[in-house]
PDB file of C-alpha atoms in Angstrom:
ATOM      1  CA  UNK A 110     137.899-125.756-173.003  1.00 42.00           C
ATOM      2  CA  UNK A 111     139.437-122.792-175.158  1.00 42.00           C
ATOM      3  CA  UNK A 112     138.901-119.895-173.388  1.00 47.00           C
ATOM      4  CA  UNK A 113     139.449-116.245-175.281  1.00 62.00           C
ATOM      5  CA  UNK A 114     141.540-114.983-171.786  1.00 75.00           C
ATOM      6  CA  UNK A 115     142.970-116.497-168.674  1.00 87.00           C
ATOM      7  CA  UNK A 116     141.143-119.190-167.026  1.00 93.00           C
ATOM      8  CA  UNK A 117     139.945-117.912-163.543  1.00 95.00           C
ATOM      9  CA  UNK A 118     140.420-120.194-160.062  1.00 96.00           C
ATOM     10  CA  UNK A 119     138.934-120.149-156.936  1.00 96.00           C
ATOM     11  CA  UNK A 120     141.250-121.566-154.253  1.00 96.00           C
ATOM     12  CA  UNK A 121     140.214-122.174-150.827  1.00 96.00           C
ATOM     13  CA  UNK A 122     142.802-122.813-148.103  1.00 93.00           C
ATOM     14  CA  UNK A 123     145.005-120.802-150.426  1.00 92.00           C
ATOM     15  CA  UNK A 124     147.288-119.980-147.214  1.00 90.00           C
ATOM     16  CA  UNK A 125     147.841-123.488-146.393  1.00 92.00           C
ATOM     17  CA  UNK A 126     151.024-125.842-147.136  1.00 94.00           C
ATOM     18  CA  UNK A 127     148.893-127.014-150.230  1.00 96.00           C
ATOM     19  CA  UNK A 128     147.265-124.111-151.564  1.00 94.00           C
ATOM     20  CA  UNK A 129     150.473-122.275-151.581  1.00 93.00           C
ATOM     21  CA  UNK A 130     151.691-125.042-153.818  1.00 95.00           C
ATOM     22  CA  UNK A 131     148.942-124.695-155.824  1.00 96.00           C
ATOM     23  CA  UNK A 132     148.972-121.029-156.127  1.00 94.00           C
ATOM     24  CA  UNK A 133     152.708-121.132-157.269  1.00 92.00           C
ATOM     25  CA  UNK A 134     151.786-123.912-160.308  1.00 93.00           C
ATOM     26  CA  UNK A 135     148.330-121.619-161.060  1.00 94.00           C
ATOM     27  CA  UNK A 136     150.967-118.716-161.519  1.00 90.00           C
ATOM     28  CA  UNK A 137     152.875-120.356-164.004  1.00 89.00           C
ATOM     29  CA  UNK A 138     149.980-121.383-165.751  1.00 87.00           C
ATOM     30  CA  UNK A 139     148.869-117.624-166.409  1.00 85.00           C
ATOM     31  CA  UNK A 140     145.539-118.699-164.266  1.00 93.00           C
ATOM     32  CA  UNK A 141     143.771-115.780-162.992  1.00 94.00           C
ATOM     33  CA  UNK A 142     143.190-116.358-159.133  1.00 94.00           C
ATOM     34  CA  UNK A 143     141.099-115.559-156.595  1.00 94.00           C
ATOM     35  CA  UNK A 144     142.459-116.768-153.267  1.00 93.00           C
ATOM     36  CA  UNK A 145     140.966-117.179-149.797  1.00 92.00           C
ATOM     37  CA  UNK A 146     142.256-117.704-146.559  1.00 88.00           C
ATOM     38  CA  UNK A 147     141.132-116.697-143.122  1.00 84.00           C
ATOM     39  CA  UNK A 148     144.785-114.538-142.600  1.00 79.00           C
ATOM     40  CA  UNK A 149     145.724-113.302-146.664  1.00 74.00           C
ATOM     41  CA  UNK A 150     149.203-112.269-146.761  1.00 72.00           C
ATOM     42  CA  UNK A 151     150.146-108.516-146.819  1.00 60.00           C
ATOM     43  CA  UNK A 152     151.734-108.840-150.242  1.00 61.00           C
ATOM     44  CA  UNK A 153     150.127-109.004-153.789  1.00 67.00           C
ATOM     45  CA  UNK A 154     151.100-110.660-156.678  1.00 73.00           C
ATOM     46  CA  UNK A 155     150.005-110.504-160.444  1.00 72.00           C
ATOM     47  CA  UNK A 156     146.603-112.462-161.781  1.00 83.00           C
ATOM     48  CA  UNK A 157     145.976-113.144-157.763  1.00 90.00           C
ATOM     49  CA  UNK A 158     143.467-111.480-155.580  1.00 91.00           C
ATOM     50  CA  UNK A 159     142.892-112.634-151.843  1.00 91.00           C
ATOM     51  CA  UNK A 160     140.045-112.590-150.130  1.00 90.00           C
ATOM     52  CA  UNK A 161     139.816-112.666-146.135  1.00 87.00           C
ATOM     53  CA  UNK A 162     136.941-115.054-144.736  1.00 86.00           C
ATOM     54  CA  UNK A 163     135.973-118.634-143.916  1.00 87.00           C
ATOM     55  CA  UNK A 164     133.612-121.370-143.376  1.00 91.00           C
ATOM     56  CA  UNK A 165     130.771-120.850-143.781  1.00 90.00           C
ATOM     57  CA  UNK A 166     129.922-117.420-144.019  1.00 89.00           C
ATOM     58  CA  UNK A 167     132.354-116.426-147.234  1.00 91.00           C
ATOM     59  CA  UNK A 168     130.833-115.282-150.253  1.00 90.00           C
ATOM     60  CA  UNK A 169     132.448-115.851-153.582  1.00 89.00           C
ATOM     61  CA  UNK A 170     133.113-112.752-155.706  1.00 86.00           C
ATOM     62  CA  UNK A 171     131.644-113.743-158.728  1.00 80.00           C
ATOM     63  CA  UNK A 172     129.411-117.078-159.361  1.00 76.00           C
ATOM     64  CA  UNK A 173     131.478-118.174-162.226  1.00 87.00           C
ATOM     65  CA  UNK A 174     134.430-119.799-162.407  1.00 95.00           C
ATOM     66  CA  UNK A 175     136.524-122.214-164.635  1.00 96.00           C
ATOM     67  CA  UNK A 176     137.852-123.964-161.530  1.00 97.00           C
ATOM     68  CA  UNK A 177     137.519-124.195-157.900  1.00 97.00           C
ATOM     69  CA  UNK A 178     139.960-126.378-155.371  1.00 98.00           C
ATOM     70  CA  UNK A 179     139.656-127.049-152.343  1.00 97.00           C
ATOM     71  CA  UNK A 180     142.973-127.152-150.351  1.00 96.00           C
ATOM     72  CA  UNK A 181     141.670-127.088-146.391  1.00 93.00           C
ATOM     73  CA  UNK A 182     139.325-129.048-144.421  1.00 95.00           C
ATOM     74  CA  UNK A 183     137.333-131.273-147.197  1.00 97.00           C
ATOM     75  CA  UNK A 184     133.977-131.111-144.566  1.00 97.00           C
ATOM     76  CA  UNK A 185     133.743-127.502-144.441  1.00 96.00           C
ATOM     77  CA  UNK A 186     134.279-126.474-147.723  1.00 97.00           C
ATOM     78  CA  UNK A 187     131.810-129.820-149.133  1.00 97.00           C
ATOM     79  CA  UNK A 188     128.886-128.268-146.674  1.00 97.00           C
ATOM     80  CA  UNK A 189     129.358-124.088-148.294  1.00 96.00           C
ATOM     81  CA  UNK A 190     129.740-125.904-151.538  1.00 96.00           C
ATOM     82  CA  UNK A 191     126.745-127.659-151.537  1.00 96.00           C
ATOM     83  CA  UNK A 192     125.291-124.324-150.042  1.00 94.00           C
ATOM     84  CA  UNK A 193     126.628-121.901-152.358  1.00 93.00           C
ATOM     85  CA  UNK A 194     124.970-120.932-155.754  1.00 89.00           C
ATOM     86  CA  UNK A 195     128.757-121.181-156.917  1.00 90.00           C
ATOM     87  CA  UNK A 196     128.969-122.906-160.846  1.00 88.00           C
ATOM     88  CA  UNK A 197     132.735-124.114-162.490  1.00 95.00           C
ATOM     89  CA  UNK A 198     132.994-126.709-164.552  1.00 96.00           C
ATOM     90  CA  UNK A 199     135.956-128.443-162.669  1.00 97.00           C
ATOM     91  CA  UNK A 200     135.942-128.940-158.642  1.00 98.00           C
ATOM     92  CA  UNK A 201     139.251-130.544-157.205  1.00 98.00           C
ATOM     93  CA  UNK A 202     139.016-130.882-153.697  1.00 98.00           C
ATOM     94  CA  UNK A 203     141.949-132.537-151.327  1.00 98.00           C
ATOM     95  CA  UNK A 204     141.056-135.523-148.793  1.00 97.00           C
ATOM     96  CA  UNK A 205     142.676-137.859-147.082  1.00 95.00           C
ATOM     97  CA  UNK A 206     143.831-141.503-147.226  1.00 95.00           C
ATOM     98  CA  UNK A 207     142.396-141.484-143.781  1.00 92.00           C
ATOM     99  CA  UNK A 208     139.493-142.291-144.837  1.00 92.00           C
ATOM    100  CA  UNK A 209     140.182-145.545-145.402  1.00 91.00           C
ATOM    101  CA  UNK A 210     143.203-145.965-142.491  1.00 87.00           C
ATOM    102  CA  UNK A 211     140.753-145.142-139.713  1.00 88.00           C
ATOM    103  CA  UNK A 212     137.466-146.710-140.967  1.00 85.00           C
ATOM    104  CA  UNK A 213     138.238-149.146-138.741  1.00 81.00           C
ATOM    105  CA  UNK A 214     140.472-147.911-135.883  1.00 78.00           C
ATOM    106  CA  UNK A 215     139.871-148.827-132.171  1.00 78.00           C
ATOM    107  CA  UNK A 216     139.655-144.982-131.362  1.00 81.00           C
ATOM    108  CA  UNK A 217     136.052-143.932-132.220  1.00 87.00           C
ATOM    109  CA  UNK A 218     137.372-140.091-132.886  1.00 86.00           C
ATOM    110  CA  UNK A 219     139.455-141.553-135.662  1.00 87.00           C
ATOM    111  CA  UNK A 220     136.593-143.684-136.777  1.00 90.00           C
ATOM    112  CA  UNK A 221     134.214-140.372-136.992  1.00 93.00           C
ATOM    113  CA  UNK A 222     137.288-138.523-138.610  1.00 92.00           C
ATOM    114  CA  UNK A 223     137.101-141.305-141.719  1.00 93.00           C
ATOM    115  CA  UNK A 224     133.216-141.073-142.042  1.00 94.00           C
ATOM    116  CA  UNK A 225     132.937-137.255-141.688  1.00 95.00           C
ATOM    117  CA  UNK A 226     135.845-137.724-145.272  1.00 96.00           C
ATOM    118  CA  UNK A 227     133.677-140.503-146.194  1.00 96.00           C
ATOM    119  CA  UNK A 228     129.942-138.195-145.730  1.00 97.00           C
ATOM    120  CA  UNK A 229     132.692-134.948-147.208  1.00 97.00           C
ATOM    121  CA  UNK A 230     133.456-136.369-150.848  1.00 98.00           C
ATOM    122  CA  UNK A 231     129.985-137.951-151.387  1.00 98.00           C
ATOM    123  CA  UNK A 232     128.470-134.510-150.816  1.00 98.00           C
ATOM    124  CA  UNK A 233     131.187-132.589-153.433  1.00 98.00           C
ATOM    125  CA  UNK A 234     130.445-135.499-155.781  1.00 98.00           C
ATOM    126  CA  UNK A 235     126.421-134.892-155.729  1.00 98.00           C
ATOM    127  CA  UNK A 236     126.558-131.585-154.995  1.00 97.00           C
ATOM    128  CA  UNK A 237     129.239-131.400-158.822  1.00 97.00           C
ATOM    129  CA  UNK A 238     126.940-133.731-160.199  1.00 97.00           C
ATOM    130  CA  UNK A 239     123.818-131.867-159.649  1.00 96.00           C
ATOM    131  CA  UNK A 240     125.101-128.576-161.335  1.00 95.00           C
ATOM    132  CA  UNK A 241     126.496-130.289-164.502  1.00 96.00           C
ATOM    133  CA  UNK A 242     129.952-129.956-162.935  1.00 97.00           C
ATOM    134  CA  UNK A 243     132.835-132.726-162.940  1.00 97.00           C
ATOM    135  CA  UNK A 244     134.915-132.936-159.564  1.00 98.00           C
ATOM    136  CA  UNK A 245     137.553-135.207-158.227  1.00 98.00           C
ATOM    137  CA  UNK A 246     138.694-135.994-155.155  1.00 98.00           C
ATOM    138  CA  UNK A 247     142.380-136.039-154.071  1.00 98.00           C
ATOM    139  CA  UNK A 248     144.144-138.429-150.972  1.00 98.00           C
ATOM    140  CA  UNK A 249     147.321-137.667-149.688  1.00 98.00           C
ATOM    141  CA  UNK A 250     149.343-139.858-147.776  1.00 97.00           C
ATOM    142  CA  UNK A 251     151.626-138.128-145.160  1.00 96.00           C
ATOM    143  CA  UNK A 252     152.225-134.525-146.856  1.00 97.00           C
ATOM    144  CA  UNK A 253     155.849-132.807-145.892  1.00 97.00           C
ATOM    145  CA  UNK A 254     158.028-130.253-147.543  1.00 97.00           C
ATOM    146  CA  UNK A 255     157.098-126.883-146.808  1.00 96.00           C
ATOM    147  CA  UNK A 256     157.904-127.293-143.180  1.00 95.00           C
ATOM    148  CA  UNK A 257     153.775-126.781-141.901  1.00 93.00           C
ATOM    149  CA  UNK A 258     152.774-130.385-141.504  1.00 93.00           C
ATOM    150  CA  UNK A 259     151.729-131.822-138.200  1.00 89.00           C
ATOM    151  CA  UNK A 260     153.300-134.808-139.005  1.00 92.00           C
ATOM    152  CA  UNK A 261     157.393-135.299-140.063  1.00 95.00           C
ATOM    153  CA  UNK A 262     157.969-131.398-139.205  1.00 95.00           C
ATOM    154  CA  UNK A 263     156.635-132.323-135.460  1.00 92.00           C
ATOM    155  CA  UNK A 264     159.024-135.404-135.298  1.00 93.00           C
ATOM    156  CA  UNK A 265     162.125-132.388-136.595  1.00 95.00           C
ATOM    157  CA  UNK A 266     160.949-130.009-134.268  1.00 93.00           C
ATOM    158  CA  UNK A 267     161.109-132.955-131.052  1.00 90.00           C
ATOM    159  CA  UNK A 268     164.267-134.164-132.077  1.00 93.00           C
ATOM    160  CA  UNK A 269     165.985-130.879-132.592  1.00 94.00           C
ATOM    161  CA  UNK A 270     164.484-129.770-128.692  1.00 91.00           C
ATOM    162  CA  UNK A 271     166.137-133.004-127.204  1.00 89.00           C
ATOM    163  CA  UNK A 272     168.763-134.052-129.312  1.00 95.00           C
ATOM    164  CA  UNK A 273     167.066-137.699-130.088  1.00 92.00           C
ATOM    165  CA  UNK A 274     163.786-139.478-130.978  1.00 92.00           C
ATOM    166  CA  UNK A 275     162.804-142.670-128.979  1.00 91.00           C
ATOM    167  CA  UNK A 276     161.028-145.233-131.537  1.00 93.00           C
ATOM    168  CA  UNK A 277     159.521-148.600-130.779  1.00 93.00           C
ATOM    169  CA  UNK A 278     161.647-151.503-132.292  1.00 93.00           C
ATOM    170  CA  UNK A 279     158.971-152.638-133.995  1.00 93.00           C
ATOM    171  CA  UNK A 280     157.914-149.313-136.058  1.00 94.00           C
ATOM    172  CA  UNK A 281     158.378-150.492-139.371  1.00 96.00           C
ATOM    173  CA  UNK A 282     155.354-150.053-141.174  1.00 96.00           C
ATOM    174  CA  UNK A 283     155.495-148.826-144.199  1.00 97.00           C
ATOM    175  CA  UNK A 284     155.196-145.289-144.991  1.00 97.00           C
ATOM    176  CA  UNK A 285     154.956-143.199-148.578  1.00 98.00           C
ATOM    177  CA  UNK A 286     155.489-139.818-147.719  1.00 98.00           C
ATOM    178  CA  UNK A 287     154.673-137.307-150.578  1.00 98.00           C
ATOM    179  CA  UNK A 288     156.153-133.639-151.316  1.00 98.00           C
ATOM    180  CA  UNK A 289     153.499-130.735-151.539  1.00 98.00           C
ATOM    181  CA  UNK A 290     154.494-130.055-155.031  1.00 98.00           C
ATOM    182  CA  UNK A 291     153.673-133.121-156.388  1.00 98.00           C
ATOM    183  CA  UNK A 292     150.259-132.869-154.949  1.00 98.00           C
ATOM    184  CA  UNK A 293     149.751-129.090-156.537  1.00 98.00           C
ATOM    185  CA  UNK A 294     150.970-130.215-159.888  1.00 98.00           C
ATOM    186  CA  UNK A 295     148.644-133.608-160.014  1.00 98.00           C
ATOM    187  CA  UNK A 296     145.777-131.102-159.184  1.00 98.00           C
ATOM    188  CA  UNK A 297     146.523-129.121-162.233  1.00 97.00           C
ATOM    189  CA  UNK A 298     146.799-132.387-164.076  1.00 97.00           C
ATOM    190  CA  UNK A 299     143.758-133.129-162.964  1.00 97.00           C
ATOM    191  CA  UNK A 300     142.047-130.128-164.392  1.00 94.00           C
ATOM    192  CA  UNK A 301     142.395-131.037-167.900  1.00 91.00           C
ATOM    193  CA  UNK A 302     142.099-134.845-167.716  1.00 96.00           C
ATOM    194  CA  UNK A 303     138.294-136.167-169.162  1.00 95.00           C
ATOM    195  CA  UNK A 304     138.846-139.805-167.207  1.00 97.00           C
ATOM    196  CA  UNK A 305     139.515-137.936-163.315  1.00 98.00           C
ATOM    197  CA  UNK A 306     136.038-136.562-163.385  1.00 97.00           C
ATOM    198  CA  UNK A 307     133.817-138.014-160.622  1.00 97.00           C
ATOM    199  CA  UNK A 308     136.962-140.111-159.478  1.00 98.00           C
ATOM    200  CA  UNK A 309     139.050-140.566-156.336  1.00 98.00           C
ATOM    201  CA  UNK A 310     142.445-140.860-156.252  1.00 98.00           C
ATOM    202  CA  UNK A 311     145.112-142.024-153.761  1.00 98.00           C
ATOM    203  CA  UNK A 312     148.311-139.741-153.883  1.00 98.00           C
ATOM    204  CA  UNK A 313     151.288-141.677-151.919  1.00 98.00           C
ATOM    205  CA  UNK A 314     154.920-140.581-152.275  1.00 98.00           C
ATOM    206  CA  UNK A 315     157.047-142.044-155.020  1.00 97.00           C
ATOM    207  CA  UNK A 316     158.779-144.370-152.252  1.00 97.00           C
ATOM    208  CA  UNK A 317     157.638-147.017-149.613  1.00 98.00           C
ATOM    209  CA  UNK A 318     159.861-147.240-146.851  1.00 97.00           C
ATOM    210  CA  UNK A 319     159.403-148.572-143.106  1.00 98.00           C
ATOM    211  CA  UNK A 320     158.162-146.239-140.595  1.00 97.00           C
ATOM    212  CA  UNK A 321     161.754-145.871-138.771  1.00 96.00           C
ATOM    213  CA  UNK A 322     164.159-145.685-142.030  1.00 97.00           C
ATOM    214  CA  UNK A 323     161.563-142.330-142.755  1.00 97.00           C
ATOM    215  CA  UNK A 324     162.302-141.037-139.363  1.00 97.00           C
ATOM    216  CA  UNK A 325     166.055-141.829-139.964  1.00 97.00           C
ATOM    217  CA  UNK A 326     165.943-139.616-143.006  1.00 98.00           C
ATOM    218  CA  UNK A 327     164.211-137.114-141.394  1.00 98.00           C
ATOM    219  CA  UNK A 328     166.730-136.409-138.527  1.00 98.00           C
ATOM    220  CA  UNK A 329     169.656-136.851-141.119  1.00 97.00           C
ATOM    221  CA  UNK A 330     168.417-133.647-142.954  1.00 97.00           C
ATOM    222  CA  UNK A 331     168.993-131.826-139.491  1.00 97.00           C
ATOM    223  CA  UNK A 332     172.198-130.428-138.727  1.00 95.00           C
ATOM    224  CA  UNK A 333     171.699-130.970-135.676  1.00 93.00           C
ATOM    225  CA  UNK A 334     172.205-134.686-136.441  1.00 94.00           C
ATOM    226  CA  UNK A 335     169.545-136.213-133.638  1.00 96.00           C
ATOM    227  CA  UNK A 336     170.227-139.469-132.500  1.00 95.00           C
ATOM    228  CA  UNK A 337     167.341-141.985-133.065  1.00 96.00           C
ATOM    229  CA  UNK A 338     166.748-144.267-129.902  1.00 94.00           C
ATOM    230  CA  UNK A 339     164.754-147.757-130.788  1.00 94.00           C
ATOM    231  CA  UNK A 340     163.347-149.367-127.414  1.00 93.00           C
ATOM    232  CA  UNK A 341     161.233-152.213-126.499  1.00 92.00           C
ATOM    233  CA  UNK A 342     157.568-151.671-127.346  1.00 86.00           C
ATOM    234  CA  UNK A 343     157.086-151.838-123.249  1.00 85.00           C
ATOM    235  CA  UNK A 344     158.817-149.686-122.534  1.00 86.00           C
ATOM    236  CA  UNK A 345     157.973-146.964-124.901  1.00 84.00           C
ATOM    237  CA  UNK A 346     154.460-147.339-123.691  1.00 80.00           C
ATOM    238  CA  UNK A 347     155.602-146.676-120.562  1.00 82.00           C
ATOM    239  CA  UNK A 348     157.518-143.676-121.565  1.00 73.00           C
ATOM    240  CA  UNK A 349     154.676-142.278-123.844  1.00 74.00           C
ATOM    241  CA  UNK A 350     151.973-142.864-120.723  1.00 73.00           C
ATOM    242  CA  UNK A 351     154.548-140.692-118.699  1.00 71.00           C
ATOM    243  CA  UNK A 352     155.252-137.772-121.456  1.00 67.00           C
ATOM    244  CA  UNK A 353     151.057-137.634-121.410  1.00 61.00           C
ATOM    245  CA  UNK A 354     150.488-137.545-117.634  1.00 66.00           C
ATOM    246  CA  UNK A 355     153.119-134.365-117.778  1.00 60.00           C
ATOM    247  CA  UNK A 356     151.778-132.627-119.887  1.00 59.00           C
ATOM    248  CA  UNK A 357     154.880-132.604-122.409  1.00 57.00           C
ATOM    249  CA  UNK A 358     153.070-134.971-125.069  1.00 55.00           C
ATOM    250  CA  UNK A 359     150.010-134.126-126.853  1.00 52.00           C
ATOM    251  CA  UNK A 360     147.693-135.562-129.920  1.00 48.00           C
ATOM    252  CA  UNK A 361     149.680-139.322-130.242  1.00 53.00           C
ATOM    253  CA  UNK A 362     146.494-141.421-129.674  1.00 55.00           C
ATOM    254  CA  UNK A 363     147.509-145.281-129.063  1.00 55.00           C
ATOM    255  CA  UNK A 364     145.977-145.692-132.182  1.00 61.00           C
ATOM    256  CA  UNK A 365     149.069-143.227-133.818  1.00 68.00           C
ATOM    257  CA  UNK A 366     151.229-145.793-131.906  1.00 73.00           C
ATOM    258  CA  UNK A 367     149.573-148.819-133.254  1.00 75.00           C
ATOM    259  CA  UNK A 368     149.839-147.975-136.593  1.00 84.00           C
ATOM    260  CA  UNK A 369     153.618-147.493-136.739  1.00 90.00           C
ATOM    261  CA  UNK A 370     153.710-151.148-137.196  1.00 91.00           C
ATOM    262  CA  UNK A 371     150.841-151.599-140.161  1.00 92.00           C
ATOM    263  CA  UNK A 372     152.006-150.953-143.458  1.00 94.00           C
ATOM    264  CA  UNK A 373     149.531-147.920-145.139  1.00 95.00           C
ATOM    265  CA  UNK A 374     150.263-148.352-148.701  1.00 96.00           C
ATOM    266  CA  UNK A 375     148.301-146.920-151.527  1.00 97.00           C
ATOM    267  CA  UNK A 376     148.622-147.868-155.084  1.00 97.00           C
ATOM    268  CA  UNK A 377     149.609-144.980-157.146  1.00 98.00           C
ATOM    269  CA  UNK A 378     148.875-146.299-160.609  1.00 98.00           C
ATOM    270  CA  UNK A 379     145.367-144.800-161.407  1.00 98.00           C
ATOM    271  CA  UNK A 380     147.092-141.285-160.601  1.00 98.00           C
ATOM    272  CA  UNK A 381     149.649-142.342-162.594  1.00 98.00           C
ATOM    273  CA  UNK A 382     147.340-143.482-165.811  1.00 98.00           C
ATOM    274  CA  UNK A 383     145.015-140.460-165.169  1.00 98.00           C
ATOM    275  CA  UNK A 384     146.932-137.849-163.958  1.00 98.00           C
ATOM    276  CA  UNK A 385     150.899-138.802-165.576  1.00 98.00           C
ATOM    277  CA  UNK A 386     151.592-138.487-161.279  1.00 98.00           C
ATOM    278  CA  UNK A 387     154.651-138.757-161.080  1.00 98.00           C
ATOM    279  CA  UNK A 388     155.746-138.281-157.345  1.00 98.00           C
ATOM    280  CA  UNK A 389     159.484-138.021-155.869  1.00 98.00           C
ATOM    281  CA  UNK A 390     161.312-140.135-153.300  1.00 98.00           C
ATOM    282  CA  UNK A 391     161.634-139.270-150.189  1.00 98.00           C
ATOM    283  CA  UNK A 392     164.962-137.476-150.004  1.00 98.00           C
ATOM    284  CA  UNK A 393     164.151-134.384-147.425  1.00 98.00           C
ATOM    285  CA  UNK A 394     166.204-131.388-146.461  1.00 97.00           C
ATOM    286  CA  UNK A 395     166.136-129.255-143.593  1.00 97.00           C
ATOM    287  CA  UNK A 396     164.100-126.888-145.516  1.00 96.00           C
ATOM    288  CA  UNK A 397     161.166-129.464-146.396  1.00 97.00           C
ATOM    289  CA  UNK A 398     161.103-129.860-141.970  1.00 97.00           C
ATOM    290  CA  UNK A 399     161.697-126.577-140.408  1.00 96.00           C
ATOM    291  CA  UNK A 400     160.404-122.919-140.900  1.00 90.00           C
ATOM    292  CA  UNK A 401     162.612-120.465-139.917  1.00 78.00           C
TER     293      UNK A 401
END
């Protein structure tokens, strides 16, 4: 595609960890952009318009575009999508590698989570197919670095209140935990690359390490410097059934628990060969964990 002017974007979830990302690698791209999020930011910036509005109801401003990504919840957007008389060549929408690490999980809201991504990229791959369009789908591991994610930022801000984090002795499954910026720029890449259409990709960090050497590495970028605590499996349980009946813990299933001990590993390697991903270690600064 040669286009005579700027290529023009339509980025949903635009105010998100992600989109931001995304909007920051679109700038430097000279992409024209049309962003939407629920809350747009006060202030403007060259080639980018915002839009306020949501699920379902938002209307694009123009039916054409060279590219549209999706960088919020994959079910919403893949029901409007398949809804709207929208037509771009290119759709990249983001996922989750949860679809395949709770297709199987004892808790059945995890298991509907993983088949509601499952039912989500089917329907954006029809949906692309039907219009003549080429999408591809994009799974993150465990996303960090702009200080937003439920996730490692959670585990910062707990530490930081009470000056340690209590681990099981037996967390140490393995972990890849990947930087927002390498999941904007493998978006882009995937813009231009002929073998990503209709494909799904995995997208882990460029390091595999054990659930409580992350968590180590995480409280070591805090100056703070909070002390982690490894205790019997027992007894955590017994701790974590207390913090829940008080009120002071919320949204750690025991299937969150469980899985601290089974490796989730993704191979990287089609991303790489597709894509040229090419994501950091894990080396995280107070900055990637806490908004100020």
């Amino acid at each position: 595609m040669t286009p005579a002017g700027p290529r023009r974007a339509l980025v949903f979830g635009a105010s998100g960890q992600i989109g931001d990302a995304l909007l920051g690698r679109l700038a430097a791209t000279d992409w024209r952009v049309d962003a939407v999020s629920r809350r747009p930011p006060a202030t403007e910036r060259a080639m980018l318009r915002w839009h306020a509005g949501g699920f379902p109801d938002f209307v694009a401003p123009d039916e054409c575009f060279d590219a549209v990504f999706s960088c919020g919840p994959l079910d919403a957007f893949s029901e409007w999508y398949a809804n709207a008389s929208l037509q771009a060549p290119r759709v990249i929408a983001f996922g989750s590698t949860s679809l395949e690490t709770k297709r199987s999980a004892g808790d059945p809201g995890e298991r509907a989570l993983a088949a509601t991504l499952a039912a989500s990229e089917a329907r954006v791959f029809a949906t692309a197919h039907a219009r003549g369009a080429a999408a591809t789908l994009l799974r993150p591991t465990l996303v960090y670095g702009a200080a937003r994610d439920a996730s490692l930022s959670r585990v910062a801000a707990l530490a930081r209140r009470t000056g340690l984090f209590v681990l099981p002795r037996d967390a140490r499954g393995l972990r890849q935990p990947v930087h927002v910026d390498d999941l904007a720029a493998a978006a882009i890449a995937a813009l231009d690359s002929p073998s990503a259409a209709g494909q799904a990709y995995a997208l882990p960090g460029g390091e595999s390490l054990p659930y409580d050497a992350m968590v180590e590495r995480v409280l070591a970028a805090l100056p703070e410097r909070p002390r982690l605590l490894r205790v019997p499996s027992p007894l955590f349980r017994l701790a974590l059934a207390a913090a829940h009946a008080g009120g002071r813990l919320h949204g750690l299933p025991a299937g969150a628990v469980a899985r601290m001990r089974e490796d989730l590993v993704f191979d990287a390697s089609p991303a790489i060969r597709d894509l040229g991903y090419a994501p950091r270690e894990f080396r995280p600064t107070r900055g990637m964990l806490v908004a100020d």
